Coordinates of C-alpha atoms (C1' of nucleotides) in Angstrom, one line a residue:
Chain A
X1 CA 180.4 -141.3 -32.3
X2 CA 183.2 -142.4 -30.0
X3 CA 183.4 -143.1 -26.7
X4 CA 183.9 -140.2 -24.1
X5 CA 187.2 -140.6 -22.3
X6 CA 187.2 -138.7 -18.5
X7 CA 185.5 -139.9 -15.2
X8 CA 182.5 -142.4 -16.1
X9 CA 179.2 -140.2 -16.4
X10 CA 176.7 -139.7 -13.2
X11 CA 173.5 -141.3 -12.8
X12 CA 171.4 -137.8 -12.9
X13 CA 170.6 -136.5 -9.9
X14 CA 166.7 -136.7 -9.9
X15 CA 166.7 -140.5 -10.8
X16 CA 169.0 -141.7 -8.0
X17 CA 166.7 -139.5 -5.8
X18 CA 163.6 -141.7 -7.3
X19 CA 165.5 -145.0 -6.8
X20 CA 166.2 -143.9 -3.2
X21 CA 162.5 -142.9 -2.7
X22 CA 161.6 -145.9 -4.6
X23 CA 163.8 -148.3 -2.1
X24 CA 162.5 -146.2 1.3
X25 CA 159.1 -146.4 0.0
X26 CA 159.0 -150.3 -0.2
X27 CA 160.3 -150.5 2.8
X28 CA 157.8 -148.5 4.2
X29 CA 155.2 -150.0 3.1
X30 CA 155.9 -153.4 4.4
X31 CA 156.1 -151.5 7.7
X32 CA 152.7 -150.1 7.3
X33 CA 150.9 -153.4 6.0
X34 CA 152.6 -155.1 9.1
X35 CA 150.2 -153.1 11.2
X36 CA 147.3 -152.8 8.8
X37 CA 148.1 -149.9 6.5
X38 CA 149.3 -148.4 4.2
X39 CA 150.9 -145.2 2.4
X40 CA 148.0 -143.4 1.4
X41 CA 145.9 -144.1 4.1
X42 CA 148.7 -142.7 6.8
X43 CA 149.1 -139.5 4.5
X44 CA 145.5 -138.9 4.8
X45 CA 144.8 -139.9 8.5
X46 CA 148.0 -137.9 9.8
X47 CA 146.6 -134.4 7.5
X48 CA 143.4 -135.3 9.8
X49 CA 145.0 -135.4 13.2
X50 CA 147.1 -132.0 12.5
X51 CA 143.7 -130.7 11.9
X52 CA 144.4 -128.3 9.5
X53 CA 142.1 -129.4 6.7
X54 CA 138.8 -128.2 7.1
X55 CA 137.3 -129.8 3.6
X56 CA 138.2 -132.7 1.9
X57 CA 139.4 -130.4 -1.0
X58 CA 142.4 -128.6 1.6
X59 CA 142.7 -132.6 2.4
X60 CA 143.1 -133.5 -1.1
X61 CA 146.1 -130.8 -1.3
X62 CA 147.6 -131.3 1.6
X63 CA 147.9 -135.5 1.0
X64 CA 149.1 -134.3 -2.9
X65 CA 146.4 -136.0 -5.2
X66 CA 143.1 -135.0 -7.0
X67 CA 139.6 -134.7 -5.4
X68 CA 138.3 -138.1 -6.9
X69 CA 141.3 -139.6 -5.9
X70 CA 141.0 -138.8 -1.9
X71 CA 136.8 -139.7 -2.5
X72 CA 137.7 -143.1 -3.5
X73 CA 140.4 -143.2 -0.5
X74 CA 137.7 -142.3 2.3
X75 CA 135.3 -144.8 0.7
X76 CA 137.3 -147.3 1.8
X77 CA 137.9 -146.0 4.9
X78 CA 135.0 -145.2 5.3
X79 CA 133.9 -149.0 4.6
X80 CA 136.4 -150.0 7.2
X81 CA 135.1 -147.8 9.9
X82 CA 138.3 -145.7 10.1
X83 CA 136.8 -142.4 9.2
X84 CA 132.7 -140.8 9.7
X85 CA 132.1 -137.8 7.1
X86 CA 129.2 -135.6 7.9
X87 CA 127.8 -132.5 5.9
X88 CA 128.9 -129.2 7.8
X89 CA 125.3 -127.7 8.3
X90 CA 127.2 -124.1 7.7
X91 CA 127.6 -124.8 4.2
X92 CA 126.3 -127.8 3.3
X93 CA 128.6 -128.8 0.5
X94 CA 131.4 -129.2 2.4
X95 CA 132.2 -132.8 4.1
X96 CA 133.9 -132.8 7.5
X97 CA 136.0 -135.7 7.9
X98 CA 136.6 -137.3 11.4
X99 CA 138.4 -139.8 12.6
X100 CA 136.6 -142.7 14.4
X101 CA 137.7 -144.3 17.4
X102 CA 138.7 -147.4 15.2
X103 CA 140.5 -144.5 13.0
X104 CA 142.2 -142.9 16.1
X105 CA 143.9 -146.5 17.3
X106 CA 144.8 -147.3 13.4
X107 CA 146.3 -143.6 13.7
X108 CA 148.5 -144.6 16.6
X109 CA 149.5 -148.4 15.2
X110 CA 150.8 -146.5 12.0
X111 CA 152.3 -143.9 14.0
X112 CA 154.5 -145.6 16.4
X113 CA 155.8 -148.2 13.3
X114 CA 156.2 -144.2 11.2
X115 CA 158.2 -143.1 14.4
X116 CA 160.4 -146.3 14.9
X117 CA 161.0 -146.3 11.0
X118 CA 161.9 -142.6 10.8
X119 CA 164.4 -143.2 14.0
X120 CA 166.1 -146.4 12.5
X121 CA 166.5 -144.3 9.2
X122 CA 167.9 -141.7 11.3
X123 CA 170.7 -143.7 13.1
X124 CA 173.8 -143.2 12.0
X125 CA 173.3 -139.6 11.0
X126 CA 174.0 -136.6 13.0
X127 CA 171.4 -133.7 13.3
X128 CA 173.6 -131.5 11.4
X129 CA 173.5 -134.4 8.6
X130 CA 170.3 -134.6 8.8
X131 CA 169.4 -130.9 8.4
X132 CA 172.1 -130.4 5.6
X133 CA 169.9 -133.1 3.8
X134 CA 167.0 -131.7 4.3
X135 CA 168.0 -128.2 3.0
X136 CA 170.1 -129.7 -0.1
X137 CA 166.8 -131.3 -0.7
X138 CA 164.3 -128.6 -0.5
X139 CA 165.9 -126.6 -2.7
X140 CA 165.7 -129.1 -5.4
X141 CA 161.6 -128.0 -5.3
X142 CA 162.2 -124.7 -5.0
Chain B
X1 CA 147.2 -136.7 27.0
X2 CA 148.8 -132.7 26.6
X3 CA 150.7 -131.0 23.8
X4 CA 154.3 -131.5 23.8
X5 CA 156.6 -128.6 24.4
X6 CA 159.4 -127.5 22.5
X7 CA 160.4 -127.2 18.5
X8 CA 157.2 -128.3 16.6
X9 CA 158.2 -131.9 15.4
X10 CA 159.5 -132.5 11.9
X11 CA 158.5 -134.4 9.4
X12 CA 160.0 -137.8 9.0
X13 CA 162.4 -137.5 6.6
X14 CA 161.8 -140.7 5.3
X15 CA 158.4 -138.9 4.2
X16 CA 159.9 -135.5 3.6
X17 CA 162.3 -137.8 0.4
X18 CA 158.8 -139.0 -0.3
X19 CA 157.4 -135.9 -1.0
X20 CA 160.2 -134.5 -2.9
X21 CA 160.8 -137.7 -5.2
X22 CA 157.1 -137.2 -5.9
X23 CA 157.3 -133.7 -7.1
X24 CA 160.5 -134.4 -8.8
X25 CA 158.9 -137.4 -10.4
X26 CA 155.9 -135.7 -11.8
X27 CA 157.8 -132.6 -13.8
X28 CA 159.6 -135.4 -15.0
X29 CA 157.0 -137.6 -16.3
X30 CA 155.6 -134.0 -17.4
X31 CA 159.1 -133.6 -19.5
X32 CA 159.6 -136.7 -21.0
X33 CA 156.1 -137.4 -22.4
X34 CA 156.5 -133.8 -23.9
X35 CA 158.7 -136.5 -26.3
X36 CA 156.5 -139.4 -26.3
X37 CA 158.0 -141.0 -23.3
X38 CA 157.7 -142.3 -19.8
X39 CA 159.8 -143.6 -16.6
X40 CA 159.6 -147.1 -17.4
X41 CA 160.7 -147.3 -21.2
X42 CA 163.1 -144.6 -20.1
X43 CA 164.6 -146.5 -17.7
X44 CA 164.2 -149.9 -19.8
X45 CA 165.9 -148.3 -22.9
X46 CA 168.6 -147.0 -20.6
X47 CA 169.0 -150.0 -19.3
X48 CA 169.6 -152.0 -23.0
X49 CA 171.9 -148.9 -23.9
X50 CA 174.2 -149.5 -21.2
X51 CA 174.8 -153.0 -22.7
X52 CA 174.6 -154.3 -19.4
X53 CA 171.9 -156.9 -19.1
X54 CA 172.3 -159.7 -21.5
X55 CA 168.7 -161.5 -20.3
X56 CA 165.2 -159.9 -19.3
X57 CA 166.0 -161.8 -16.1
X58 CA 168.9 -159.3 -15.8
X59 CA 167.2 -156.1 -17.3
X60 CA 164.0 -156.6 -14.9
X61 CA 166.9 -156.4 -11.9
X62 CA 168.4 -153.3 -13.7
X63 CA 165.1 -151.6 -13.7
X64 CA 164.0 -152.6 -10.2
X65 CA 160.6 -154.7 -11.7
X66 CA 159.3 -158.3 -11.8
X67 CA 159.7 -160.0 -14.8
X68 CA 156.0 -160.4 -15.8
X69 CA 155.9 -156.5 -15.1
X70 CA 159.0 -156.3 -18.2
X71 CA 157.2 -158.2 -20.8
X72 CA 154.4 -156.1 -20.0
X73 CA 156.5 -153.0 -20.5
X74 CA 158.4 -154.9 -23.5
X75 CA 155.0 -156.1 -25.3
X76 CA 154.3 -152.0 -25.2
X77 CA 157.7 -151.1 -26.7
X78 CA 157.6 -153.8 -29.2
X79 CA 154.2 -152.9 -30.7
X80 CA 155.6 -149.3 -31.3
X81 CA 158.4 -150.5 -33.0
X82 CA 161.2 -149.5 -30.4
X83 CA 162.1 -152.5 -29.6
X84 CA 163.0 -155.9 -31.2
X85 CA 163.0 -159.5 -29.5
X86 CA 164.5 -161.9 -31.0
X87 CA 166.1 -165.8 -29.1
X88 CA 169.4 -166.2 -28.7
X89 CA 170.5 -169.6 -30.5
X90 CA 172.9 -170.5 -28.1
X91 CA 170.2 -171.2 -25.6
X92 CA 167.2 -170.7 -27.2
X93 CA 165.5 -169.8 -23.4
X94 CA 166.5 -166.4 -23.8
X95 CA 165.1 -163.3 -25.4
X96 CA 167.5 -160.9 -26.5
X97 CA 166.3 -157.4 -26.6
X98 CA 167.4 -154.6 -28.6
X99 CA 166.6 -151.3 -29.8
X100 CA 165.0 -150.9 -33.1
X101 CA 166.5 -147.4 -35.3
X102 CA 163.2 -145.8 -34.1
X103 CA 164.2 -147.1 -30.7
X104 CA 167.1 -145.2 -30.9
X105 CA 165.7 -141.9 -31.9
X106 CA 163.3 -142.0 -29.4
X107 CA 166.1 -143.2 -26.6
X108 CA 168.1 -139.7 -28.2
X109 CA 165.2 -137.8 -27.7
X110 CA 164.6 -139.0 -24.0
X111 CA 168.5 -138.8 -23.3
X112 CA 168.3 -134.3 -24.1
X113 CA 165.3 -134.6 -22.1
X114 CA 166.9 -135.8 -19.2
X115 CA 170.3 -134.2 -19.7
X116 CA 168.3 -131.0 -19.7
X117 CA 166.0 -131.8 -17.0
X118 CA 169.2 -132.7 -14.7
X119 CA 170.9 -129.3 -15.7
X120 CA 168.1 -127.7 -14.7
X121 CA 168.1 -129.3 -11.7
X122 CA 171.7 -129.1 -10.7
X123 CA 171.6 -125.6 -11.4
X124 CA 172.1 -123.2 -7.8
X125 CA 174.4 -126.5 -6.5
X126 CA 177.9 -126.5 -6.3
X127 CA 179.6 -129.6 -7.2
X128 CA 180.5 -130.2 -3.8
X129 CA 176.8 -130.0 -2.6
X130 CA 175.4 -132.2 -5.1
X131 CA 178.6 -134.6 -3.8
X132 CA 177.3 -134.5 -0.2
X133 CA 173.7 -134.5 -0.8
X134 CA 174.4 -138.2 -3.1
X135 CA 176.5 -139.4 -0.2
X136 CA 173.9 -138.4 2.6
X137 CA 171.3 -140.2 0.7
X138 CA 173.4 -143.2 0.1
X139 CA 173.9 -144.0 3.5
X140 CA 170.1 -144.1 4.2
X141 CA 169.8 -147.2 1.9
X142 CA 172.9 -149.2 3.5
Chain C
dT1 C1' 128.6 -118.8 -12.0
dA2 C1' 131.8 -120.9 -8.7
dT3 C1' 132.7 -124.4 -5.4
dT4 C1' 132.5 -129.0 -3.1
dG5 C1' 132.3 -133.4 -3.6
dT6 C1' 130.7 -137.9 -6.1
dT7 C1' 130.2 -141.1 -9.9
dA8 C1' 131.6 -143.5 -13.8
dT9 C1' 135.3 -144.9 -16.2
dA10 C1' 139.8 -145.9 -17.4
dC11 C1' 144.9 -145.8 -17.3
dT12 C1' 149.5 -147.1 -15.6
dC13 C1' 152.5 -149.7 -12.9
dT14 C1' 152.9 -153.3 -10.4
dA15 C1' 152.4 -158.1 -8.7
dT16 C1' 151.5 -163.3 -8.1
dA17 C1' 150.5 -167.8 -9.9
dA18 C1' 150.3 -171.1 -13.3
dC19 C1' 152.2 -172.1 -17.5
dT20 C1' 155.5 -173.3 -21.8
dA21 C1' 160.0 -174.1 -23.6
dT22 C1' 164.2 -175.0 -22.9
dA23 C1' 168.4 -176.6 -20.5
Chain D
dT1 C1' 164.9 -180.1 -11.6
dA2 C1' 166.1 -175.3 -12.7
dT3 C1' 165.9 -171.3 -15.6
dA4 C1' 163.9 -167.8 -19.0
dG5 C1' 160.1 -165.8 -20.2
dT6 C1' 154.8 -165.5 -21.1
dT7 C1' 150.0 -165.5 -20.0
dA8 C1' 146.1 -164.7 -17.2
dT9 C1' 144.5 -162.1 -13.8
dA10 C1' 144.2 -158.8 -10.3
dG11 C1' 145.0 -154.9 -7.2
dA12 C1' 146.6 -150.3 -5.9
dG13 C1' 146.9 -145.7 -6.9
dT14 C1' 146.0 -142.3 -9.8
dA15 C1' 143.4 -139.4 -13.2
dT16 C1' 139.8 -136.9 -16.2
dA17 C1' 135.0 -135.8 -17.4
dA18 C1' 130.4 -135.3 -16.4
dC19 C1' 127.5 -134.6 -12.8
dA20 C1' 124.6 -133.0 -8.5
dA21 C1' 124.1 -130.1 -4.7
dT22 C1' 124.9 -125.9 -2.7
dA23 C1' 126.4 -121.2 -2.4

DNA sequence: TATTGTTATACTCTATAACTATA
DNA sequence: TATAGTTATAGAGTATAACAATA
């Protein structure tokens, strides 16, 4: 086997995607745990505050991991006062999960840091950028 | 406090490259243990095939880990045969790594995995897109 | 029988701290 | 003292399987 002559190969698309998630994430997160949290807690509380989910399962989906997985998230947010989960007397399986007042002002601490992040990220690009980004990227899922 | 007015508000896209990396990430773990792989070795026998990194030191950069978090990964490779590590005499501090013949095959294997995962992928983008969408995300990391 | 959620358990990836051995 | 790597330990996030309660 010899070696290829023409332009040096490409890094494939999906992994520079995951080292550019990979990078933003980190970042992230250090943003987060500079005001207390952290990823998967701001995933679940901001599914909570657009109030769609009406059971932990549609939470579950919405925040992208198993039922088991999003129990043993709310236990410890639970433990830390964030979130109260009471049995919907209408069907009695189903837990509804609300945010405590304790949740509501972690809610807005993560928020503000999400909103500054997102806008620093932002500079530099115009809307038309942006949105060509988010399009070349969301037909990648397709 | 009222609802805002206007265009509903859109998701960060720091969030939104989270989400996609994520789905992107698992149909490629999905692919590549279809041939007895993962991301890490992947990326680690990538790494050693590029002839780059001449220490761990420098192969833990390459793959974005801590060194401890290497040997871990190394120790795994090692046992099943796909790597060897062996000092190098000049200064006797250093582990060389390198692929085994079983290493190899299994690195070939990967390699059509991922060359046919990224086809895949590409496919529906013009070369221009794909261009644009690698220099949009490269300026979020600057 | 199907659905909702919990419990028990374990895996993977990652990390830090303390260490050995070399230089 | 500094560098390369290992060991010991732990934590975060995730998952599956078996289960209980309810419908």
């Amino acid at each position: 086997m010899s070696t290829q002559p023409g332009p040096p190969r490409q890094e494939p698309i999906g992994l520079y995607i995951q080292r550019v998630a990979k990078e933003l994430n980190r970042a992230f997160e250090v943003e987060l745990s500079a005001v207390g949290g952290n990823v998967p807690t701001w995933l679940i509380l901001v599914s909570l505050k657009s109030g769609k989910p009406e059971t932990q399962r549609q939470l579950a989906d919405a925040v992208g991991i198993r039922g088991a997985t999003l129990t043993h998230h709310l236990e410890g947010l639970e433990r830390n006062g964030l979130v109260a989960r009471e049995r919907d007397p209408n069907n009695r399986r189903v837990q509804k999960v609300a945010l405590t007042d304790a949740g509501e002002e972690a809610f807005q601490r993560m928020f503000k840091t999400v909103v500054a992040f997102d806008s620093q990220l932002r500079d530099g690009f115009t809307d038309k950028e942006l949105e060509t980004l988010r399009k070349l990227l969301g037909r990648l899922t397709e």
